[in-house]
Amino acid sequence: MEEIQEKNLDCDTITKLEQVVVTILGEDKATFTLRDRNSGEILYTYRGGHLMRPASNMKILTGAAALAELGLEYRFKTEIYIDGNVEDHTLNGDIYVKGYGDPTINEATLKHFAKILREYGIHHVKGKLIGDDTYFSGETLPPGVDDEGETHYYGARISPITMSPNDDFDASTIIVEATAGNFGEKPSFTVIPHLCGLQISNEAKTVDKNTENTLEIRRINNTSQIVITGEIPEGEKAKVWVSHQEPTKNTLLFFRELCKGSGIRFEQEEGIDIGTTPKHAKLIHTHESRSIAEMFSIFMKLSNNSIADIFLKTMGKQKHGIGDYEHGLKVVRAYLEKQQIDFATWQFADGSGLSHHNRLHSNGISELLYVLQKEPYFQNFYESLPVGGNINRLVGGTLKDRFLEPELQQRIFAKTGYIHEVNTLSGYLTGKSGRDYIFSIMLEGREEGIPFLDEGLKAIIEVV
C-alpha cells in the first residue's frame, strides 16, 4: 500500500482505517480521503491522488461553480415574440418561443403562455409556432450517453426549450405509466403530461399475477416511437420516464395543443419549426423560472443530470458567449483555479458525471468540500446534499434508503454517484466520537459497489 498521510490520528486509528480499505473497500478498487472538517488537514488518504471516474460527484463541481458564477438569484428566461400584425384577433405572422434553458417549465407554464397569447387578442394564427433554441449550441445529447441511456431521463437531450413532467425537473422527458388489465389483455397506459409528438405502440400483455414482470417501456433510439413490450402481472403497474427525441419540437407540439385548448386556432396543421427570432419581432411576454437557490436542492438531492448540463451550458454562454460543454467546462476550471484546487490532472467531459471520460481524485474533491465552507452560498450547498437514512425523499434524496440505522441518523450529508461499475460518495460526516470530518470515497470495478461503499463508511464512522 502507498504511504499514508496522517495528522491528529493515533496509530491504532490509522491501522483500523487501513483495514477498512483492505477488507471492505478493496485495495485495488478504492480511493479514499478523510479530512478534518475544521482545519481541512488530510488525516488519512489512500490513493488520494489516483484519478477515478466521479460519476455524479461531478455535480459537486458543477453545482458549486453555478452557485458562484450564476448566483443564487439567477433565473432562466423564456420569451414569447410575435412577428406580424394582429387584426380581428388574427395574427398574420409567426409566434416565436425563445428559450434560455429553463428546466422548470411544465404544463402549467405552457398553459400560462397560451393564456398570454389569448389575452393579447390572438385567437387565430396564420403563421407558424417557431422555437428559437440558439442560446445553446453543440450536441444536444450529453457526452458518453450509450444506446440504453439515450432514451431514459438520465440521458435526456439538453435544449434551451424544454419541459418537465413534474417538480423533479427531469427536463426533456415525459412519464409513461402502464397498468395491467385482465388476463390476456393489453395493459392500459397514461402519459404525463402529454405525448408531445411522440407515438406509442403497445405490444405488451397482462399475465397471471404470479408471473414475472417483464414489461419494458422505452423509446427506440433516434426515433419518436415508444414501445411497450413484455408481460405485466395482473394488479401491477409500471412507470418510466422517457426522454424526448427533439426537446424543442416536442415542447412546441404540446404548447400548440394547449393553445388550441385555450381557443387559439392554427391555420397550418404542421406549423412547427425551429428558427432564429427576427430582430424586428415584438416581445410580448417574458417568463422567469424559480431561482437557482430554489431549484438547487432538487438538483443535488435527486442527482438531476439535465439540470447539471443546463447549468454548465448556461455558464459557458454567460461567461464566454457560447453555450456548449467546452465553454461551460472552461468556467468550471476557472472556478477551481480561483478556489486553489489542484486539478491539473483532472479530465472533464460533462457537468453531470454521466460520462466515463471524467476523471477526478478524492484529495481534490475533499479539498473543494473544505474550501466551500467559507463561501456565502455554502449553506445552500450543504442543505442540498442527500442526508443518509432520512426517508423523506426531498431530504434524504439518493441516500433515503441507505444508512437507515438509528445510530447513523444526521451523521452523513453527502453526494452520491453511480455509473456502470462506479460508485462514489463524498461529503461531510460526524464520527462516533462526535468529531466532524470531510470525506471522499470512490470505487471502480465493482458491478454492485454500494454495499461495499456503505459498509466501508459505516466502519469508518465507528473508527473515528
mmCIF file of C-alpha atoms in Angstrom, residues 38-358:
data_model
loop_
_atom_site.group_PDB
_atom_site.id
_atom_site.type_symbol
_atom_site.label_atom_id
_atom_site.label_comp_id
_atom_site.label_asym_id
_atom_site.label_seq_id
_atom_site.Cartn_x
_atom_site.Cartn_y
_atom_site.Cartn_z
ATOM 1 C CA ASN A 38 -12.443 22.460 10.754
ATOM 2 C CA SER A 39 -8.824 22.659 9.633
ATOM 3 C CA GLY A 40 -9.063 20.949 6.261
ATOM 4 C CA GLU A 41 -5.982 18.876 7.015
ATOM 5 C CA ILE A 42 -5.764 15.417 5.500
ATOM 6 C CA LEU A 43 -5.925 12.872 8.314
ATOM 7 C CA TYR A 44 -5.813 9.789 6.112
ATOM 8 C CA THR A 45 -5.585 9.181 2.404
ATOM 9 C CA TYR A 46 -5.319 6.039 0.361
ATOM 10 C CA ARG A 47 -4.529 6.621 -3.305
ATOM 11 C CA GLY A 48 -5.943 10.096 -2.776
ATOM 12 C CA GLY A 49 -4.324 11.452 -5.934
ATOM 13 C CA HIS A 50 -5.382 8.486 -8.078
ATOM 14 C CA LEU A 51 -7.702 9.520 -10.904
ATOM 15 C CA MET A 52 -11.116 7.878 -10.846
ATOM 16 C CA ARG A 53 -14.427 8.335 -12.618
ATOM 17 C CA PRO A 54 -16.510 10.542 -10.300
ATOM 18 C CA ALA A 55 -19.981 9.691 -11.644
ATOM 19 C CA SER A 56 -22.412 12.195 -10.082
ATOM 20 C CA ASN A 57 -19.774 13.518 -7.705
ATOM 21 C CA MET A 58 -19.038 15.699 -10.735
ATOM 22 C CA LYS A 59 -22.160 17.621 -9.708
ATOM 23 C CA ILE A 60 -20.267 18.899 -6.649
ATOM 24 C CA LEU A 61 -18.039 20.853 -9.040
ATOM 25 C CA THR A 62 -20.763 21.924 -11.452
ATOM 26 C CA GLY A 63 -23.145 22.892 -8.676
ATOM 27 C CA ALA A 64 -20.588 24.888 -6.703
ATOM 28 C CA ALA A 65 -19.483 26.716 -9.858
ATOM 29 C CA ALA A 66 -23.114 27.502 -10.748
ATOM 30 C CA LEU A 67 -23.786 28.951 -7.295
ATOM 31 C CA ALA A 68 -20.680 31.111 -7.562
ATOM 32 C CA GLU A 69 -20.784 32.156 -11.214
ATOM 33 C CA LEU A 70 -24.513 32.372 -11.928
ATOM 34 C CA GLY A 71 -25.587 33.199 -8.381
ATOM 35 C CA LEU A 72 -28.348 32.136 -6.042
ATOM 36 C CA GLU A 73 -30.847 34.548 -7.570
ATOM 37 C CA TYR A 74 -30.219 33.624 -11.197
ATOM 38 C CA ARG A 75 -33.431 32.827 -13.084
ATOM 39 C CA PHE A 76 -33.850 31.261 -16.508
ATOM 40 C CA LYS A 77 -35.890 33.253 -19.017
ATOM 41 C CA THR A 78 -38.323 32.182 -21.711
ATOM 42 C CA GLU A 79 -39.553 34.854 -24.106
ATOM 43 C CA ILE A 80 -42.636 34.944 -26.343
ATOM 44 C CA TYR A 81 -42.490 37.070 -29.510
ATOM 45 C CA ILE A 82 -44.843 37.708 -32.406
ATOM 46 C CA ASP A 83 -43.730 38.584 -35.927
ATOM 47 C CA GLY A 84 -46.704 40.091 -37.682
ATOM 48 C CA ASN A 85 -49.712 42.295 -37.014
ATOM 49 C CA VAL A 86 -52.879 41.283 -35.195
ATOM 50 C CA GLU A 87 -56.147 42.183 -36.927
ATOM 51 C CA ASP A 88 -59.588 40.977 -35.842
ATOM 52 C CA HIS A 89 -57.943 38.519 -33.421
ATOM 53 C CA THR A 90 -55.848 37.027 -36.233
ATOM 54 C CA LEU A 91 -52.048 37.042 -36.120
ATOM 55 C CA ASN A 92 -50.817 37.480 -39.669
ATOM 56 C CA GLY A 93 -47.445 36.006 -38.912
ATOM 57 C CA ASP A 94 -45.500 33.729 -36.603
ATOM 58 C CA ILE A 95 -45.155 33.141 -32.868
ATOM 59 C CA TYR A 96 -41.619 32.668 -31.560
ATOM 60 C CA VAL A 97 -40.673 30.973 -28.315
ATOM 61 C CA LYS A 98 -37.089 31.871 -27.377
ATOM 62 C CA GLY A 99 -35.645 29.586 -24.713
ATOM 63 C CA TYR A 100 -32.770 30.082 -22.303
ATOM 64 C CA GLY A 101 -32.655 26.639 -20.705
ATOM 65 C CA ASP A 102 -35.370 26.791 -18.052
ATOM 66 C CA PRO A 103 -35.676 23.197 -16.719
ATOM 67 C CA THR A 104 -38.745 24.026 -14.627
ATOM 68 C CA ILE A 105 -41.175 24.692 -17.492
ATOM 69 C CA ASN A 106 -44.160 22.380 -17.148
ATOM 70 C CA GLU A 107 -47.742 22.060 -18.311
ATOM 71 C CA ALA A 108 -48.894 24.934 -16.102
ATOM 72 C CA THR A 109 -46.208 27.219 -17.541
ATOM 73 C CA LEU A 110 -47.188 26.412 -21.106
ATOM 74 C CA LYS A 111 -50.877 26.943 -20.284
ATOM 75 C CA HIS A 112 -49.923 30.349 -18.942
ATOM 76 C CA PHE A 113 -48.123 31.145 -22.205
ATOM 77 C CA ALA A 114 -51.289 30.223 -24.097
ATOM 78 C CA LYS A 115 -53.308 32.468 -21.809
ATOM 79 C CA ILE A 116 -50.916 35.361 -22.511
ATOM 80 C CA LEU A 117 -51.430 34.945 -26.256
ATOM 81 C CA ARG A 118 -55.190 34.813 -25.851
ATOM 82 C CA GLU A 119 -55.207 37.903 -23.618
ATOM 83 C CA TYR A 120 -53.120 39.684 -26.235
ATOM 84 C CA GLY A 121 -56.071 39.153 -28.563
ATOM 85 C CA ILE A 122 -54.755 36.272 -30.636
ATOM 86 C CA HIS A 123 -57.436 33.705 -31.485
ATOM 87 C CA HIS A 124 -56.181 32.646 -34.909
ATOM 88 C CA VAL A 125 -52.605 32.198 -36.159
ATOM 89 C CA LYS A 126 -51.856 32.195 -39.878
ATOM 90 C CA GLY A 127 -48.144 31.580 -39.469
ATOM 91 C CA LYS A 128 -46.063 29.050 -37.586
ATOM 92 C CA LEU A 129 -45.093 28.352 -33.993
ATOM 93 C CA ILE A 130 -41.301 28.630 -34.079
ATOM 94 C CA GLY A 131 -38.779 27.672 -31.416
ATOM 95 C CA ASP A 132 -35.587 29.682 -31.064
ATOM 96 C CA ASP A 133 -33.152 27.337 -29.316
ATOM 97 C CA THR A 134 -29.981 29.110 -30.396
ATOM 98 C CA TYR A 135 -28.976 30.009 -26.819
ATOM 99 C CA PHE A 136 -27.186 26.656 -26.520
ATOM 100 C CA SER A 137 -25.008 25.146 -29.208
ATOM 101 C CA GLY A 138 -23.206 21.898 -29.939
ATOM 102 C CA GLU A 139 -24.534 18.421 -29.310
ATOM 103 C CA THR A 140 -27.876 18.084 -27.536
ATOM 104 C CA LEU A 141 -27.113 14.520 -26.423
ATOM 105 C CA PRO A 142 -24.839 14.542 -23.355
ATOM 106 C CA PRO A 143 -21.324 13.144 -23.864
ATOM 107 C CA GLY A 144 -20.927 9.469 -23.097
ATOM 108 C CA VAL A 145 -24.615 8.539 -23.308
ATOM 109 C CA ASP A 146 -24.900 4.982 -24.601
ATOM 110 C CA ASP A 147 -27.716 3.461 -26.640
ATOM 111 C CA GLU A 148 -29.533 2.390 -23.474
ATOM 112 C CA GLY A 149 -29.287 5.775 -21.762
ATOM 113 C CA GLU A 150 -30.291 7.816 -24.803
ATOM 114 C CA THR A 151 -33.988 7.098 -24.299
ATOM 115 C CA HIS A 152 -34.078 7.442 -20.496
ATOM 116 C CA TYR A 153 -34.380 10.525 -18.308
ATOM 117 C CA TYR A 154 -30.776 10.395 -17.108
ATOM 118 C CA GLY A 155 -29.509 10.716 -20.688
ATOM 119 C CA ALA A 156 -32.072 13.240 -21.926
ATOM 120 C CA ARG A 157 -31.054 15.753 -24.561
ATOM 121 C CA ILE A 158 -30.221 19.295 -23.480
ATOM 122 C CA SER A 159 -32.118 22.131 -25.158
ATOM 123 C CA PRO A 160 -32.849 25.774 -24.267
ATOM 124 C CA ILE A 161 -36.520 24.977 -24.898
ATOM 125 C CA THR A 162 -37.622 22.054 -22.786
ATOM 126 C CA MET A 163 -40.234 20.916 -20.306
ATOM 127 C CA SER A 164 -40.510 18.690 -17.257
ATOM 128 C CA PRO A 165 -43.405 16.368 -16.390
ATOM 129 C CA ASN A 166 -43.339 17.161 -12.652
ATOM 130 C CA ASP A 167 -41.427 19.026 -9.959
ATOM 131 C CA ASP A 168 -38.410 16.716 -10.139
ATOM 132 C CA PHE A 169 -37.461 18.834 -13.182
ATOM 133 C CA ASP A 170 -36.283 15.926 -15.331
ATOM 134 C CA ALA A 171 -36.202 18.151 -18.391
ATOM 135 C CA SER A 172 -36.955 16.812 -21.858
ATOM 136 C CA THR A 173 -38.964 13.852 -20.580
ATOM 137 C CA ILE A 174 -42.486 12.521 -20.269
ATOM 138 C CA ILE A 175 -43.782 9.869 -17.873
ATOM 139 C CA VAL A 176 -45.451 6.764 -19.271
ATOM 140 C CA GLU A 177 -47.348 4.601 -16.786
ATOM 141 C CA ALA A 178 -48.754 1.191 -17.737
ATOM 142 C CA THR A 179 -51.456 -0.587 -15.712
ATOM 143 C CA ALA A 180 -52.240 -4.286 -16.064
ATOM 144 C CA GLY A 181 -55.664 -5.207 -17.394
ATOM 145 C CA ASN A 182 -57.473 -8.507 -17.166
ATOM 146 C CA PHE A 183 -55.605 -11.693 -18.000
ATOM 147 C CA GLY A 184 -54.664 -11.792 -21.681
ATOM 148 C CA GLU A 185 -55.464 -8.132 -22.307
ATOM 149 C CA LYS A 186 -53.053 -5.371 -23.201
ATOM 150 C CA PRO A 187 -52.216 -3.091 -20.278
ATOM 151 C CA SER A 188 -53.671 0.399 -20.380
ATOM 152 C CA PHE A 189 -51.326 3.356 -20.259
ATOM 153 C CA THR A 190 -51.320 7.036 -19.385
ATOM 154 C CA VAL A 191 -48.852 9.751 -20.356
ATOM 155 C CA ILE A 192 -47.843 12.697 -18.157
ATOM 156 C CA PRO A 193 -48.310 15.385 -19.256
ATOM 157 C CA HIS A 194 -48.704 14.611 -22.987
ATOM 158 C CA LEU A 195 -47.155 12.555 -25.794
ATOM 159 C CA CYS A 196 -45.701 15.782 -27.218
ATOM 160 C CA GLY A 197 -45.493 14.408 -30.747
ATOM 161 C CA LEU A 198 -44.132 11.001 -29.763
ATOM 162 C CA GLN A 199 -46.065 7.845 -30.684
ATOM 163 C CA ILE A 200 -46.717 4.736 -28.597
ATOM 164 C CA SER A 201 -47.013 1.155 -29.775
ATOM 165 C CA ASN A 202 -48.478 -1.138 -27.104
ATOM 166 C CA GLU A 203 -47.353 -4.711 -27.692
ATOM 167 C CA ALA A 204 -47.483 -5.893 -24.060
ATOM 168 C CA LYS A 205 -49.980 -8.223 -22.418
ATOM 169 C CA THR A 206 -51.364 -8.917 -18.963
ATOM 170 C CA VAL A 207 -50.431 -12.268 -17.415
ATOM 171 C CA ASP A 208 -51.195 -14.202 -14.223
ATOM 172 C CA LYS A 209 -50.345 -12.345 -11.023
ATOM 173 C CA ASN A 210 -47.762 -14.990 -10.078
ATOM 174 C CA THR A 211 -45.799 -14.475 -13.304
ATOM 175 C CA GLU A 212 -42.574 -12.467 -13.525
ATOM 176 C CA ASN A 213 -42.966 -8.832 -14.587
ATOM 177 C CA THR A 214 -41.026 -8.377 -17.848
ATOM 178 C CA LEU A 215 -42.748 -5.193 -19.012
ATOM 179 C CA GLU A 216 -40.493 -2.666 -20.724
ATOM 180 C CA ILE A 217 -41.304 0.889 -21.784
ATOM 181 C CA ARG A 218 -38.712 2.616 -23.921
ATOM 182 C CA ARG A 219 -38.251 4.862 -26.908
ATOM 183 C CA ILE A 220 -36.496 3.365 -29.901
ATOM 184 C CA ASN A 221 -33.152 5.125 -30.280
ATOM 185 C CA ASN A 222 -33.126 8.195 -32.517
ATOM 186 C CA THR A 223 -36.857 7.926 -33.227
ATOM 187 C CA SER A 224 -40.091 9.328 -31.821
ATOM 188 C CA GLN A 225 -41.524 5.825 -31.341
ATOM 189 C CA ILE A 226 -42.151 4.476 -27.829
ATOM 190 C CA VAL A 227 -42.837 0.760 -27.494
ATOM 191 C CA ILE A 228 -44.412 -1.084 -24.571
ATOM 192 C CA THR A 229 -43.394 -4.741 -24.633
ATOM 193 C CA GLY A 230 -43.270 -7.781 -22.354
ATOM 194 C CA GLU A 231 -45.644 -9.110 -19.737
ATOM 195 C CA ILE A 232 -47.161 -7.411 -16.710
ATOM 196 C CA PRO A 233 -48.851 -9.445 -13.947
ATOM 197 C CA GLU A 234 -52.454 -8.699 -13.021
ATOM 198 C CA GLY A 235 -52.769 -5.917 -10.455
ATOM 199 C CA GLU A 236 -49.362 -4.342 -11.161
ATOM 200 C CA LYS A 237 -48.224 -1.019 -12.601
ATOM 201 C CA ALA A 238 -45.021 0.227 -14.190
ATOM 202 C CA LYS A 239 -43.815 3.809 -14.576
ATOM 203 C CA VAL A 240 -40.948 5.032 -16.778
ATOM 204 C CA TRP A 241 -39.539 8.458 -17.624
ATOM 205 C CA VAL A 242 -38.943 8.560 -21.396
ATOM 206 C CA SER A 243 -36.761 11.221 -22.991
ATOM 207 C CA HIS A 244 -37.795 13.435 -25.896
ATOM 208 C CA GLN A 245 -36.178 12.799 -29.262
ATOM 209 C CA GLU A 246 -36.335 16.509 -30.190
ATOM 210 C CA PRO A 247 -36.921 18.523 -26.986
ATOM 211 C CA THR A 248 -37.587 21.845 -28.729
ATOM 212 C CA LYS A 249 -40.116 20.427 -31.206
ATOM 213 C CA ASN A 250 -41.677 18.089 -28.651
ATOM 214 C CA THR A 251 -42.239 21.001 -26.256
ATOM 215 C CA LEU A 252 -43.694 23.176 -29.015
ATOM 216 C CA LEU A 253 -46.083 20.430 -30.116
ATOM 217 C CA PHE A 254 -47.503 20.231 -26.611
ATOM 218 C CA PHE A 255 -47.655 24.019 -26.369
ATOM 219 C CA ARG A 256 -49.642 24.164 -29.608
ATOM 220 C CA GLU A 257 -52.131 21.634 -28.221
ATOM 221 C CA LEU A 258 -52.572 23.778 -25.113
ATOM 222 C CA CYS A 259 -53.059 26.844 -27.295
ATOM 223 C CA LYS A 260 -55.834 25.029 -29.138
ATOM 224 C CA GLY A 261 -57.399 24.162 -25.798
ATOM 225 C CA SER A 262 -57.348 27.865 -24.953
ATOM 226 C CA GLY A 263 -59.229 28.756 -28.126
ATOM 227 C CA ILE A 264 -56.291 29.640 -30.373
ATOM 228 C CA ARG A 265 -56.560 28.081 -33.831
ATOM 229 C CA PHE A 266 -53.516 27.481 -36.040
ATOM 230 C CA GLU A 267 -54.182 27.637 -39.761
ATOM 231 C CA GLN A 268 -51.177 25.444 -40.583
ATOM 232 C CA GLU A 269 -51.616 21.939 -39.203
ATOM 233 C CA GLU A 270 -47.890 21.161 -39.461
ATOM 234 C CA GLY A 271 -46.823 24.648 -38.481
ATOM 235 C CA ILE A 272 -43.984 23.817 -36.039
ATOM 236 C CA ASP A 273 -40.467 24.944 -36.888
ATOM 237 C CA ILE A 274 -37.058 25.861 -35.480
ATOM 238 C CA GLY A 275 -35.560 29.265 -36.262
ATOM 239 C CA THR A 276 -33.971 32.464 -35.019
ATOM 240 C CA THR A 277 -36.154 35.241 -33.660
ATOM 241 C CA PRO A 278 -36.090 38.226 -36.049
ATOM 242 C CA LYS A 279 -34.751 41.441 -34.567
ATOM 243 C CA HIS A 280 -37.954 43.244 -35.509
ATOM 244 C CA ALA A 281 -40.206 40.698 -33.739
ATOM 245 C CA LYS A 282 -42.245 42.074 -30.846
ATOM 246 C CA LEU A 283 -41.655 40.752 -27.336
ATOM 247 C CA ILE A 284 -44.999 40.249 -25.629
ATOM 248 C CA HIS A 285 -44.054 38.172 -22.585
ATOM 249 C CA THR A 286 -41.003 37.197 -20.514
ATOM 250 C CA HIS A 287 -41.307 34.280 -18.116
ATOM 251 C CA GLU A 288 -38.765 33.763 -15.331
ATOM 252 C CA SER A 289 -38.096 30.456 -13.595
ATOM 253 C CA ARG A 290 -37.737 29.997 -9.895
ATOM 254 C CA SER A 291 -34.232 30.921 -8.728
ATOM 255 C CA ILE A 292 -31.230 28.622 -8.677
ATOM 256 C CA ALA A 293 -31.423 28.784 -4.878
ATOM 257 C CA GLU A 294 -34.943 27.337 -5.064
ATOM 258 C CA MET A 295 -34.136 24.542 -7.531
ATOM 259 C CA PHE A 296 -30.678 23.627 -6.219
ATOM 260 C CA SER A 297 -31.845 21.152 -3.605
ATOM 261 C CA ILE A 298 -33.855 19.163 -6.171
ATOM 262 C CA PHE A 299 -30.813 19.166 -8.438
ATOM 263 C CA MET A 300 -28.433 17.734 -5.838
ATOM 264 C CA LYS A 301 -30.685 15.532 -3.724
ATOM 265 C CA LEU A 302 -32.217 13.796 -6.751
ATOM 266 C CA SER A 303 -28.973 13.978 -8.764
ATOM 267 C CA ASN A 304 -30.614 15.614 -11.769
ATOM 268 C CA ASN A 305 -28.426 15.221 -14.867
ATOM 269 C CA SER A 306 -30.420 17.599 -17.059
ATOM 270 C CA ILE A 307 -30.065 20.494 -14.640
ATOM 271 C CA ALA A 308 -26.328 19.817 -14.302
ATOM 272 C CA ASP A 309 -25.723 20.176 -18.025
ATOM 273 C CA ILE A 310 -28.122 23.120 -18.308
ATOM 274 C CA PHE A 311 -26.120 24.869 -15.585
ATOM 275 C CA LEU A 312 -22.914 24.031 -17.443
ATOM 276 C CA LYS A 313 -24.047 25.297 -20.846
ATOM 277 C CA THR A 314 -25.549 28.412 -19.264
ATOM 278 C CA MET A 315 -22.253 29.239 -17.549
ATOM 279 C CA GLY A 316 -20.472 28.870 -20.881
ATOM 280 C CA LYS A 317 -22.950 31.217 -22.547
ATOM 281 C CA GLN A 318 -22.834 33.775 -19.756
ATOM 282 C CA LYS A 319 -19.041 33.875 -19.408
ATOM 283 C CA HIS A 320 -17.807 33.128 -22.935
ATOM 284 C CA GLY A 321 -20.790 33.760 -25.194
ATOM 285 C CA ILE A 322 -21.005 30.091 -26.268
ATOM 286 C CA GLY A 323 -23.458 27.750 -24.555
ATOM 287 C CA ASP A 324 -21.796 24.385 -25.066
ATOM 288 C CA TYR A 325 -19.958 21.799 -22.962
ATOM 289 C CA GLU A 326 -16.474 23.048 -23.835
ATOM 290 C CA HIS A 327 -17.070 26.621 -22.737
ATOM 291 C CA GLY A 328 -19.069 25.623 -19.694
ATOM 292 C CA LEU A 329 -16.188 23.449 -18.538
ATOM 293 C CA LYS A 330 -13.844 26.411 -19.018
ATOM 294 C CA VAL A 331 -15.895 28.197 -16.364
ATOM 295 C CA VAL A 332 -15.628 25.188 -14.018
ATOM 296 C CA ARG A 333 -11.842 25.089 -14.475
ATOM 297 C CA ALA A 334 -11.577 28.816 -13.772
ATOM 298 C CA TYR A 335 -13.685 28.349 -10.645
ATOM 299 C CA LEU A 336 -11.451 25.532 -9.373
ATOM 300 C CA GLU A 337 -8.374 27.651 -10.064
ATOM 301 C CA LYS A 338 -9.904 30.515 -8.099
ATOM 302 C CA GLN A 339 -10.518 28.109 -5.209
ATOM 303 C CA GLN A 340 -6.872 26.956 -5.495
ATOM 304 C CA ILE A 341 -7.844 23.328 -6.033
ATOM 305 C CA ASP A 342 -5.141 21.115 -7.544
ATOM 306 C CA PHE A 343 -6.985 19.908 -10.643
ATOM 307 C CA ALA A 344 -4.043 19.781 -13.071
ATOM 308 C CA THR A 345 -4.550 16.099 -13.851
ATOM 309 C CA TRP A 346 -8.345 16.128 -13.857
ATOM 310 C CA GLN A 347 -10.328 15.387 -17.017
ATOM 311 C CA PHE A 348 -13.788 16.748 -17.792
ATOM 312 C CA ALA A 349 -16.432 15.771 -20.340
ATOM 313 C CA ASP A 350 -19.777 16.995 -18.934
ATOM 314 C CA GLY A 351 -21.457 18.626 -15.975
ATOM 315 C CA SER A 352 -23.400 15.651 -14.633
ATOM 316 C CA GLY A 353 -20.745 12.934 -14.339
ATOM 317 C CA LEU A 354 -22.632 10.611 -16.670
ATOM 318 C CA SER A 355 -19.647 10.325 -18.994
ATOM 319 C CA HIS A 356 -16.965 7.718 -18.307
ATOM 320 C CA HIS A 357 -14.370 10.209 -19.575
ATOM 321 C CA ASN A 358 -14.448 12.380 -16.441
#
